[in-house]
């Protein structure tokens, strides 16, 4: 090899090493909310076309509803593709991802994202918790193009530019990477997007009454989602307001949403303050004003599971393989839920999510505090 | 388009390929295209003024040159025909025409600058207008002084004024230093690329790791509702670091970009905070502006008949020291007033110029007394202790000047001085909570402090003309150099204060 060629080879090798280091550092910097991350990654681990019901929306879904409990009690498969504080503008791309891999009989959306101020749509870290976790596709490019400012587009190709400030918290970076790697090799998602905290907040009944909004922006995002549902040929779609510990100052705002949804031929259900109907005790069943704890979840899952069974046509013709897989997942989840309930009784406050199935809970609760 | 933005780097990469790949022929034309494109992408309106100034100055310079040639030709042709007085009168009339043309052009180009800068027109200041106006004026005066031959091709002059790395915040180049390099044909050089990248990354480190992080602290300290003297001091000290790292960082980036095109731009900083006097500081800080003002304002003023006559008059009165110091001191004061006015419209900038000019004038006036006192106190100039004292004292003077820079008016600057003296609370300076209130985390301050330590060590070594890292890398070869660049790049990418969610701060000197 001539000297010139040798030199060129050295530089090519050097450039490749630099590029690899940059890619590793860039990936390592991508810290995310672990629950949202594991729920999204877990969704992609689900065998294709096996889910009958898909829940799409914010943290209310991952805290309030357990797909494996619903499986045990009502025999339908479901998944909570739920991300903390996800803006409603992301629902369309979430639905597209769902429909790419699954053929659900029913899709359920939580309306929380539509009843916030417009600033809710600007929360970059929430937007990115979804967009940076899903694989590259036309849908992802479309969402980036439509929902993020052009000057930030390059950061989706080079995430270090957006996440580099996480050097201040290396722990969360490594935890996120551990979750990503774990979900890459996991058999599947055991908890199917369920996540909770072993805590009961007795002060929930005193929570501040909330003012809600249905802005022009929210209206246009909802209309766009309804149109997309139609374009995709979806016949069974439910828009739901999950139970919350606090009342609304201006509940009449919801009427507009209900009208839009029902005019589009879809179902609407407001359970915000349906405590009696659901059998919820606000002093025991919530871990904070916006989320049910494991006790509340059991009640809500039982109620909603029944409602879905009564009001919608589900396939429920699962293969033996799917049935076995779901039974295995339900068993694993039950063990975790038992542990969580035990913690709740003992006043130990810990976070339980998909990764809890892989990590042994520390003896000392303070190591896993919420 | 800003330096350090993603689109800029894409633009830059394409520009370098466009400059070198098609070969040497027509390189300057490609550089001009790239520069104009950068102007268009950065500030569309700017191109109009840039073209106007370029062609106006090109035309005036040509006319001045023609006038000079005509004068020489006619004098030669009429040698022995014209009487001495006749020849003198002719020369005078030609000189008058040239002066008139020069003055008119200068009034016009500085008029445009003044309109945007001081007119309160509400229009956005075209990018780099100060810098290219100064370069254009310098070029024209040089032609008038017959120091340079005017450029025949207007587009070559346009390149000198629009060369894109310098358009954002300088440095202000002399035509004789830069023009030749711009038109030179060259091949891609690995050494230039390495040196250029090293400068760019060093500048990015100063700007992104230190300066942009400090913006929050400076804004917090100078905008606090309950302002105390100690908060003012924190703000001023943070500003001193922010301004230096921001401005010198920007200049490093510009110089690095220039170097990758094979062009060595003038240095604008020489460890200014190591200066031992305010006069020395102004020879180390914004060197190219200092050189420009000295060449085109201070020196002509110093040799003006008023200055010379007043010197002689003082000498006659047996005031030898004063005769040497006062006339130049007054010229220097005028020069500083111009520098102050150049910085902006408010009274605080005028006071900034006045403060610097007066301190230097006073320092020169009391020089004999000061030197005598130092000798009596045993403060020998060479001693480390004396050097340290002078450096600290000069820094405090410079920092005092920053009061005017930070204030929104002259009155506010004076109020800040009063606050510093009356309401200084030392405890506040060392209160961690106060710093966290600025919106930065402890880790941010750690990054700032480490960054400052790195800049200090670099400056100290440069000051002592020691370059151990450069020597080490030279010895080790190009792969080590490449690795070094990559490590600095990683440091900047990880620890820099940029990207979505951060407040990107423009270069401080962009506004001038």
GROMACS .gro file of N, CA, C and O in nm, chain B residues 50-158:
model
  436
  420UNK      N    1  -2.453   4.735   0.164
  420UNK     CA    2  -2.319   4.686   0.136
  420UNK      C    3  -2.280   4.719  -0.008
  420UNK      O    4  -2.170   4.771  -0.034
  421UNK      N    5  -2.372   4.694  -0.101
  421UNK     CA    6  -2.344   4.723  -0.242
  421UNK      C    7  -2.328   4.873  -0.262
  421UNK      O    8  -2.235   4.919  -0.329
  422UNK      N    9  -2.415   4.949  -0.197
  422UNK     CA   10  -2.411   5.095  -0.209
  422UNK      C   11  -2.277   5.148  -0.160
  422UNK      O   12  -2.210   5.224  -0.231
  423UNK      N   13  -2.238   5.107  -0.040
  423UNK     CA   14  -2.113   5.154   0.018
  423UNK      C   15  -1.995   5.112  -0.068
  423UNK      O   16  -1.905   5.193  -0.096
  424UNK      N   17  -1.997   4.986  -0.115
  424UNK     CA   18  -1.884   4.935  -0.193
  424UNK      C   19  -1.865   5.015  -0.322
  424UNK      O   20  -1.755   5.060  -0.352
  425UNK      N   21  -1.975   5.032  -0.396
  425UNK     CA   22  -1.961   5.099  -0.525
  425UNK      C   23  -1.932   5.248  -0.510
  425UNK      O   24  -1.859   5.306  -0.588
  426UNK      N   25  -1.989   5.306  -0.407
  426UNK     CA   26  -1.962   5.447  -0.380
  426UNK      C   27  -1.815   5.468  -0.347
  426UNK      O   28  -1.748   5.557  -0.403
  427UNK      N   29  -1.763   5.384  -0.259
  427UNK     CA   30  -1.624   5.397  -0.218
  427UNK      C   31  -1.530   5.361  -0.333
  427UNK      O   32  -1.428   5.427  -0.354
  428UNK      N   33  -1.568   5.258  -0.408
  428UNK     CA   34  -1.486   5.221  -0.524
  428UNK      C   35  -1.478   5.339  -0.622
  428UNK      O   36  -1.370   5.375  -0.669
  429UNK      N   37  -1.593   5.401  -0.650
  429UNK     CA   38  -1.598   5.513  -0.744
  429UNK      C   39  -1.515   5.631  -0.692
  429UNK      O   40  -1.433   5.687  -0.765
  430UNK      N   41  -1.535   5.667  -0.566
  430UNK     CA   42  -1.463   5.781  -0.507
  430UNK      C   43  -1.313   5.756  -0.509
  430UNK      O   44  -1.235   5.847  -0.542
  431UNK      N   45  -1.274   5.634  -0.473
  431UNK     CA   46  -1.131   5.602  -0.470
  431UNK      C   47  -1.071   5.617  -0.609
  431UNK      O   48  -0.961   5.669  -0.625
  432UNK      N   49  -1.147   5.569  -0.709
  432UNK     CA   50  -1.098   5.580  -0.847
  432UNK      C   51  -1.084   5.727  -0.887
  432UNK      O   52  -0.987   5.767  -0.951
  433UNK      N   53  -1.182   5.809  -0.849
  433UNK     CA   54  -1.178   5.952  -0.882
  433UNK      C   55  -1.061   6.020  -0.813
  433UNK      O   56  -0.992   6.102  -0.873
  434UNK      N   57  -1.041   5.983  -0.688
  434UNK     CA   58  -0.929   6.041  -0.613
  434UNK      C   59  -0.797   6.005  -0.681
  434UNK      O   60  -0.709   6.088  -0.700
  435UNK      N   61  -0.787   5.876  -0.719
  435UNK     CA   62  -0.666   5.830  -0.786
  435UNK      C   63  -0.645   5.903  -0.918
  435UNK      O   64  -0.535   5.947  -0.950
  436UNK      N   65  -0.753   5.918  -0.995
  436UNK     CA   66  -0.745   5.987  -1.124
  436UNK      C   67  -0.696   6.129  -1.102
  436UNK      O   68  -0.613   6.181  -1.176
  437UNK      N   69  -0.751   6.191  -0.996
  437UNK     CA   70  -0.714   6.328  -0.962
  437UNK      C   71  -0.565   6.334  -0.927
  437UNK      O   72  -0.494   6.424  -0.973
  438UNK      N   73  -0.519   6.236  -0.850
  438UNK     CA   74  -0.377   6.232  -0.813
  438UNK      C   75  -0.289   6.216  -0.936
  438UNK      O   76  -0.187   6.285  -0.952
  439UNK      N   77  -0.331   6.126  -1.023
  439UNK     CA   78  -0.252   6.102  -1.145
  439UNK      C   79  -0.250   6.225  -1.234
  439UNK      O   80  -0.147   6.260  -1.293
  440UNK      N   81  -0.367   6.289  -1.241
  440UNK     CA   82  -0.378   6.410  -1.324
  440UNK      C   83  -0.284   6.517  -1.270
  440UNK      O   84  -0.213   6.584  -1.346
  441UNK      N   85  -0.280   6.529  -1.139
  441UNK     CA   86  -0.194   6.629  -1.075
  441UNK      C   87  -0.047   6.603  -1.109
  441UNK      O   88   0.024   6.692  -1.155
  442UNK      N   89  -0.008   6.478  -1.092
  442UNK     CA   90   0.133   6.442  -1.119
  442UNK      C   91   0.164   6.467  -1.266
  442UNK      O   92   0.269   6.524  -1.300
  443UNK      N   93   0.071   6.425  -1.355
  443UNK     CA   94   0.094   6.440  -1.499
  443UNK      C   95   0.107   6.586  -1.538
  443UNK      O   96   0.205   6.626  -1.604
  444UNK      N   97   0.015   6.667  -1.493
  444UNK     CA   98   0.016   6.808  -1.532
  444UNK      C   99   0.136   6.882  -1.474
  444UNK      O  100   0.195   6.968  -1.540
  445UNK      N  101   0.171   6.842  -1.350
  445UNK     CA  102   0.289   6.907  -1.289
  445UNK      C  103   0.413   6.871  -1.370
  445UNK      O  104   0.497   6.957  -1.399
  446UNK      N  105   0.418   6.741  -1.411
  446UNK     CA  106   0.534   6.698  -1.490
  446UNK      C  107   0.536   6.769  -1.626
  446UNK      O  108   0.638   6.818  -1.671
  447UNK      N  109   0.418   6.771  -1.687
  447UNK     CA  110   0.409   6.831  -1.821
  447UNK      C  111   0.444   6.980  -1.818
  447UNK      O  112   0.496   7.035  -1.914
  448UNK      N  113   0.409   7.044  -1.706
  448UNK     CA  114   0.430   7.188  -1.699
  448UNK      C  115   0.554   7.227  -1.620
  448UNK      O  116   0.566   7.338  -1.571
  449UNK      N  117   0.642   7.127  -1.608
  449UNK     CA  118   0.768   7.154  -1.539
  449UNK      C  119   0.844   7.261  -1.617
  449UNK      O  120   0.862   7.249  -1.738
  450UNK      N  121   0.883   7.364  -1.553
  450UNK     CA  122   0.953   7.473  -1.619
  450UNK      C  123   0.859   7.574  -1.681
  450UNK      O  124   0.900   7.682  -1.722
  451UNK      N  125   0.731   7.537  -1.694
  451UNK     CA  126   0.633   7.631  -1.752
  451UNK      C  127   0.567   7.710  -1.639
  451UNK      O  128   0.555   7.832  -1.645
  452UNK      N  129   0.524   7.629  -1.534
  452UNK     CA  130   0.455   7.694  -1.422
  452UNK      C  131   0.556   7.753  -1.323
  452UNK      O  132   0.663   7.697  -1.298
  453UNK      N  133   0.516   7.864  -1.271
  453UNK     CA  134   0.593   7.923  -1.160
  453UNK      C  135   0.567   7.839  -1.036
  453UNK      O  136   0.471   7.764  -1.030
  454UNK      N  137   0.654   7.857  -0.935
  454UNK     CA  138   0.638   7.779  -0.811
  454UNK      C  139   0.500   7.802  -0.748
  454UNK      O  140   0.431   7.708  -0.706
  455UNK      N  141   0.460   7.930  -0.747
  455UNK     CA  142   0.331   7.965  -0.685
  455UNK      C  143   0.214   7.905  -0.762
  455UNK      O  144   0.117   7.856  -0.705
  456UNK      N  145   0.231   7.909  -0.895
  456UNK     CA  146   0.127   7.855  -0.983
  456UNK      C  147   0.110   7.705  -0.959
  456UNK      O  148   0.000   7.653  -0.947
  457UNK      N  149   0.226   7.637  -0.949
  457UNK     CA  150   0.225   7.493  -0.926
  457UNK      C  151   0.161   7.461  -0.789
  457UNK      O  152   0.080   7.371  -0.777
  458UNK      N  153   0.198   7.543  -0.692
  458UNK     CA  154   0.147   7.523  -0.556
  458UNK      C  155  -0.006   7.541  -0.553
  458UNK      O  156  -0.080   7.463  -0.492
  459UNK      N  157  -0.048   7.645  -0.625
  459UNK     CA  158  -0.191   7.676  -0.630
  459UNK      C  159  -0.269   7.563  -0.699
  459UNK      O  160  -0.375   7.522  -0.652
  460UNK      N  161  -0.208   7.511  -0.807
  460UNK     CA  162  -0.272   7.401  -0.880
  460UNK      C  163  -0.285   7.278  -0.790
  460UNK      O  164  -0.390   7.215  -0.781
  461UNK      N  165  -0.172   7.249  -0.722
  461UNK     CA  166  -0.172   7.131  -0.632
  461UNK      C  167  -0.278   7.147  -0.523
  461UNK      O  168  -0.349   7.054  -0.488
  462UNK      N  169  -0.285   7.271  -0.474
  462UNK     CA  170  -0.380   7.298  -0.367
  462UNK      C  171  -0.524   7.278  -0.414
  462UNK      O  172  -0.608   7.221  -0.344
  463UNK      N  173  -0.549   7.325  -0.538
  463UNK     CA  174  -0.686   7.313  -0.588
  463UNK      C  175  -0.723   7.166  -0.612
  463UNK      O  176  -0.835   7.123  -0.589
  464UNK      N  177  -0.622   7.089  -0.660
  464UNK     CA  178  -0.647   6.946  -0.681
  464UNK      C  179  -0.670   6.876  -0.547
  464UNK      O  180  -0.759   6.792  -0.534
  465UNK      N  181  -0.588   6.913  -0.450
  465UNK     CA  182  -0.599   6.855  -0.315
  465UNK      C  183  -0.737   6.886  -0.258
  465UNK      O  184  -0.801   6.801  -0.194
  466UNK      N  185  -0.783   7.007  -0.282
  466UNK     CA  186  -0.914   7.050  -0.233
  466UNK      C  187  -1.025   6.962  -0.291
  466UNK      O  188  -1.117   6.921  -0.222
  467UNK      N  189  -1.011   6.936  -0.423
  467UNK     CA  190  -1.112   6.851  -0.489
  467UNK      C  191  -1.114   6.712  -0.428
  467UNK      O  192  -1.220   6.654  -0.404
  468UNK      N  193  -0.994   6.661  -0.407
  468UNK     CA  194  -0.983   6.525  -0.350
  468UNK      C  195  -1.043   6.522  -0.211
  468UNK      O  196  -1.117   6.432  -0.175
  469UNK      N  197  -1.009   6.626  -0.135
  469UNK     CA  198  -1.057   6.633   0.003
  469UNK      C  199  -1.209   6.641   0.005
  469UNK      O  200  -1.276   6.578   0.088
  470UNK      N  201  -1.262   6.720  -0.090
  470UNK     CA  202  -1.407   6.736  -0.096
  470UNK      C  203  -1.474   6.602  -0.126
  470UNK      O  204  -1.572   6.563  -0.061
  471UNK      N  205  -1.416   6.531  -0.224
  471UNK     CA  206  -1.472   6.401  -0.262
  471UNK      C  207  -1.462   6.302  -0.145
  471UNK      O  208  -1.558   6.230  -0.114
  472UNK      N  209  -1.346   6.304  -0.081
  472UNK     CA  210  -1.325   6.215   0.034
  472UNK      C  211  -1.427   6.247   0.144
  472UNK      O  212  -1.495   6.157   0.195
  473UNK      N  213  -1.438   6.377   0.175
  473UNK     CA  214  -1.529   6.417   0.283
  473UNK      C  215  -1.673   6.380   0.250
  473UNK      O  216  -1.745   6.327   0.334
  474UNK      N  217  -1.712   6.409   0.125
  474UNK     CA  218  -1.851   6.380   0.086
  474UNK      C  219  -1.882   6.230   0.100
  474UNK      O  220  -1.985   6.192   0.152
  475UNK      N  221  -1.787   6.149   0.052
  475UNK     CA  222  -1.809   6.004   0.059
  475UNK      C  223  -1.815   5.958   0.203
  475UNK      O  224  -1.901   5.877   0.241
  476UNK      N  225  -1.721   6.009   0.284
  476UNK     CA  226  -1.720   5.969   0.425
  476UNK      C  227  -1.849   6.011   0.494
  476UNK      O  228  -1.907   5.934   0.572
  477UNK      N  229  -1.893   6.134   0.465
  477UNK     CA  230  -2.017   6.182   0.527
  477UNK      C  231  -2.133   6.091   0.487
  477UNK      O  232  -2.216   6.053   0.570
  478UNK      N  233  -2.133   6.051   0.360
  478UNK     CA  234  -2.242   5.967   0.311
  478UNK      C  235  -2.243   5.829   0.378
  478UNK      O  236  -2.346   5.784   0.429
  479UNK      N  237  -2.125   5.765   0.380
  479UNK     CA  238  -2.126   5.628   0.435
  479UNK      C  239  -2.143   5.631   0.588
  479UNK      O  240  -2.214   5.549   0.644
  480UNK      N  241  -2.079   5.729   0.652
  480UNK     CA  242  -2.099   5.738   0.798
  480UNK      C  243  -2.241   5.789   0.828
  480UNK      O  244  -2.296   5.760   0.934
  481UNK      N  245  -2.296   5.866   0.734
  481UNK     CA  246  -2.433   5.915   0.751
  481UNK      C  247  -2.531   5.798   0.755
  481UNK      O  248  -2.622   5.794   0.838
  482UNK      N  249  -2.509   5.702   0.664
  482UNK     CA  250  -2.597   5.584   0.661
  482UNK      C  251  -2.584   5.509   0.793
  482UNK      O  252  -2.683   5.470   0.856
  483UNK      N  253  -2.458   5.494   0.836
  483UNK     CA  254  -2.434   5.423   0.962
  483UNK      C  255  -2.503   5.496   1.078
  483UNK      O  256  -2.571   5.434   1.161
  484UNK      N  257  -2.485   5.629   1.080
  484UNK     CA  258  -2.543   5.709   1.190
  484UNK      C  259  -2.696   5.701   1.186
  484UNK      O  260  -2.761   5.693   1.290
  485UNK      N  261  -2.751   5.701   1.063
  485UNK     CA  262  -2.897   5.695   1.049
  485UNK      C  263  -2.951   5.569   1.116
  485UNK      O  264  -3.049   5.573   1.190
  486UNK      N  265  -2.885   5.458   1.091
  486UNK     CA  266  -2.932   5.332   1.149
  486UNK      C  267  -2.901   5.323   1.298
  486UNK      O  268  -2.978   5.271   1.376
  487UNK      N  269  -2.783   5.374   1.333
  487UNK     CA  270  -2.737   5.354   1.469
  487UNK      C  271  -2.796   5.455   1.567
  487UNK      O  272  -2.830   5.421   1.681
  488UNK      N  273  -2.807   5.577   1.524
  488UNK     CA  274  -2.849   5.681   1.618
  488UNK      C  275  -2.981   5.749   1.579
  488UNK      O  276  -3.033   5.830   1.653
  489UNK      N  277  -3.027   5.718   1.457
  489UNK     CA  278  -3.145   5.791   1.409
  489UNK      C  279  -3.275   5.751   1.475
  489UNK      O  280  -3.374   5.820   1.464
  490UNK      N  281  -3.273   5.640   1.545
  490UNK     CA  282  -3.399   5.593   1.608
  490UNK      C  283  -3.504   5.565   1.503
  490UNK      O  284  -3.621   5.586   1.523
  491UNK      N  285  -3.457   5.517   1.385
  491UNK     CA  286  -3.549   5.494   1.275
  491UNK      C  287  -3.640   5.374   1.301
  491UNK      O  288  -3.736   5.352   1.230
  492UNK      N  289  -3.603   5.297   1.403
  492UNK     CA  290  -3.682   5.177   1.432
  492UNK      C  291  -3.645   5.063   1.340
  492UNK      O  292  -3.694   4.952   1.353
  493UNK      N  293  -3.559   5.091   1.241
  493UNK     CA  294  -3.517   4.984   1.149
  493UNK      C  295  -3.405   4.904   1.214
  493UNK      O  296  -3.330   4.954   1.297
  494UNK      N  297  -3.398   4.779   1.173
  494UNK     CA  298  -3.296   4.690   1.227
  494UNK      C  299  -3.160   4.732   1.171
  494UNK      O  300  -3.147   4.760   1.053
  495UNK      N  301  -3.060   4.735   1.259
  495UNK     CA  302  -2.926   4.773   1.215
  495UNK      C  303  -2.874   4.664   1.119
  495UNK      O  304  -2.864   4.548   1.158
  496UNK      N  305  -2.844   4.704   0.993
  496UNK     CA  306  -2.794   4.600   0.901
  496UNK      C  307  -2.670   4.533   0.957
  496UNK      O  308  -2.583   4.598   1.014
  497UNK      N  309  -2.666   4.401   0.939
  497UNK     CA  310  -2.559   4.321   0.996
  497UNK      C  311  -2.422   4.371   0.951
  497UNK      O  312  -2.396   4.385   0.833
  498UNK      N  313  -2.335   4.397   1.048
  498UNK     CA  314  -2.197   4.430   1.018
  498UNK      C  315  -2.175   4.567   0.958
  498UNK      O  316  -2.065   4.597   0.913
  499UNK      N  317  -2.278   4.651   0.956
  499UNK     CA  318  -2.265   4.781   0.887
  499UNK      C  319  -2.151   4.865   0.946
  499UNK      O  320  -2.076   4.930   0.873
  500UNK      N  321  -2.133   4.859   1.078
  500UNK     CA  322  -2.024   4.933   1.142
  500UNK      C  323  -1.890   4.886   1.088
  500UNK      O  324  -1.802   4.966   1.057
  501UNK      N  325  -1.877   4.754   1.082
  501UNK     CA  326  -1.746   4.697   1.046
  501UNK      C  327  -1.710   4.727   0.901
  501UNK      O  328  -1.599   4.768   0.872
  502UNK      N  329  -1.806   4.708   0.810
  502UNK     CA  330  -1.767   4.736   0.671
  502UNK      C  331  -1.761   4.884   0.641
  502UNK      O  332  -1.688   4.927   0.553
  503UNK      N  333  -1.835   4.965   0.717
  503UNK     CA  334  -1.823   5.110   0.698
  503UNK      C  335  -1.683   5.155   0.739
  503UNK      O  336  -1.619   5.234   0.668
  504UNK      N  337  -1.634   5.105   0.851
  504UNK     CA  338  -1.499   5.141   0.896
  504UNK      C  339  -1.394   5.093   0.796
  504UNK      O  340  -1.299   5.165   0.765
  505UNK      N  341  -1.412   4.973   0.745
  505UNK     CA  342  -1.314   4.921   0.647
  505UNK      C  343  -1.318   5.004   0.520
  505UNK      O  344  -1.214   5.036   0.463
  506UNK      N  345  -1.440   5.040   0.478
  506UNK     CA  346  -1.453   5.118   0.355
  506UNK      C  347  -1.388   5.255   0.372
  506UNK      O  348  -1.314   5.302   0.285
  507UNK      N  349  -1.414   5.316   0.489
  507UNK     CA  350  -1.358   5.449   0.514
  507UNK      C  351  -1.205   5.441   0.521
  507UNK      O  352  -1.135   5.526   0.464
  508UNK      N  353  -1.154   5.338   0.587
  508UNK     CA  354  -1.009   5.320   0.599
  508UNK      C  355  -0.945   5.306   0.462
  508UNK      O  356  -0.842   5.367   0.433
  509UNK      N  357  -1.011   5.227   0.377
  509UNK     CA  358  -0.959   5.205   0.241
  509UNK      C  359  -0.954   5.337   0.164
  509UNK      O  360  -0.853   5.370   0.101
  510UNK      N  361  -1.062   5.412   0.174
  510UNK     CA  362  -1.070   5.538   0.099
  510UNK      C  363  -0.964   5.637   0.149
  510UNK      O  364  -0.898   5.704   0.068
  511UNK      N  365  -0.947   5.644   0.280
  511UNK     CA  366  -0.846   5.737   0.335
  511UNK      C  367  -0.706   5.692   0.293
  511UNK      O  368  -0.621   5.776   0.258
  512UNK      N  369  -0.683   5.560   0.291
  512UNK     CA  370  -0.553   5.509   0.247
  512UNK      C  371  -0.526   5.547   0.102
  512UNK      O  372  -0.413   5.578   0.066
  513UNK      N  373  -0.631   5.540   0.021
  513UNK     CA  374  -0.614   5.580  -0.119
  513UNK      C  375  -0.583   5.729  -0.124
  513UNK      O  376  -0.492   5.773  -0.196
  514UNK      N  377  -0.655   5.805  -0.044
  514UNK     CA  378  -0.635   5.950  -0.040
  514UNK      C  379  -0.492   5.983   0.006
  514UNK      O  380  -0.427   6.073  -0.048
  515UNK      N  381  -0.444   5.905   0.101
  515UNK     CA  382  -0.307   5.926   0.151
  515UNK      C  383  -0.202   5.862   0.059
  515UNK      O  384  -0.083   5.864   0.089
  516UNK      N  385  -0.250   5.800  -0.045
  516UNK     CA  386  -0.165   5.730  -0.142
  516UNK      C  387  -0.087   5.615  -0.080
  516UNK      O  388   0.024   5.583  -0.121
  517UNK      N  389  -0.149   5.556   0.021
  517UNK     CA  390  -0.085   5.439   0.085
  517UNK      C  391  -0.118   5.311   0.009
  517UNK      O  392  -0.044   5.213   0.015
  518UNK      N  393  -0.232   5.312  -0.057
  518UNK     CA  394  -0.267   5.194  -0.138
  518UNK      C  395  -0.316   5.238  -0.276
  518UNK      O  396  -0.364   5.351  -0.292
  519UNK      N  397  -0.299   5.147  -0.370
  519UNK     CA  398  -0.349   5.173  -0.505
  519UNK      C  399  -0.495   5.131  -0.508
  519UNK      O  400  -0.526   5.020  -0.463
  520UNK      N  401  -0.582   5.216  -0.560
  520UNK     CA  402  -0.724   5.177  -0.558
  520UNK      C  403  -0.752   5.056  -0.646
  520UNK      O  404  -0.686   5.036  -0.747
  521UNK      N  405  -0.849   4.983  -0.604
  521UNK     CA  406  -0.889   4.862  -0.673
  521UNK      C  407  -0.963   4.898  -0.801
  521UNK      O  408  -1.054   4.981  -0.799
  522UNK      N  409  -0.921   4.836  -0.912
  522UNK     CA  410  -0.988   4.868  -1.039
  522UNK      C  411  -1.121   4.796  -1.053
  522UNK      O  412  -1.216   4.848  -1.109
  523UNK      N  413  -1.123   4.674  -1.003
  523UNK     CA  414  -1.243   4.592  -1.016
  523UNK      C  415  -1.333   4.614  -0.894
  523UNK      O  416  -1.295   4.581  -0.782
  524UNK      N  417  -1.454   4.671  -0.915
  524UNK     CA  418  -1.540   4.698  -0.799
  524UNK      C  419  -1.577   4.572  -0.721
  524UNK      O  420  -1.601   4.578  -0.601
  525UNK      N  421  -1.580   4.458  -0.790
  525UNK     CA  422  -1.621   4.334  -0.721
  525UNK      C  423  -1.512   4.285  -0.625
  525UNK      O  424  -1.540   4.220  -0.527
  526UNK      N  425  -1.387   4.318  -0.659
  526UNK     CA  426  -1.279   4.279  -0.567
  526UNK      C  427  -1.290   4.361  -0.439
  526UNK      O  428  -1.267   4.310  -0.329
  527UNK      N  429  -1.325   4.489  -0.455
  527UNK     CA  430  -1.343   4.572  -0.336
  527UNK      C  431  -1.464   4.522  -0.256
  527UNK      O  432  -1.460   4.517  -0.133
  528UNK      N  433  -1.566   4.480  -0.330
  528UNK     CA  434  -1.686   4.428  -0.264
  528UNK      C  435  -1.649   4.306  -0.178
  528UNK      O  436  -1.699   4.290  -0.066
   0.00000   0.00000   0.00000
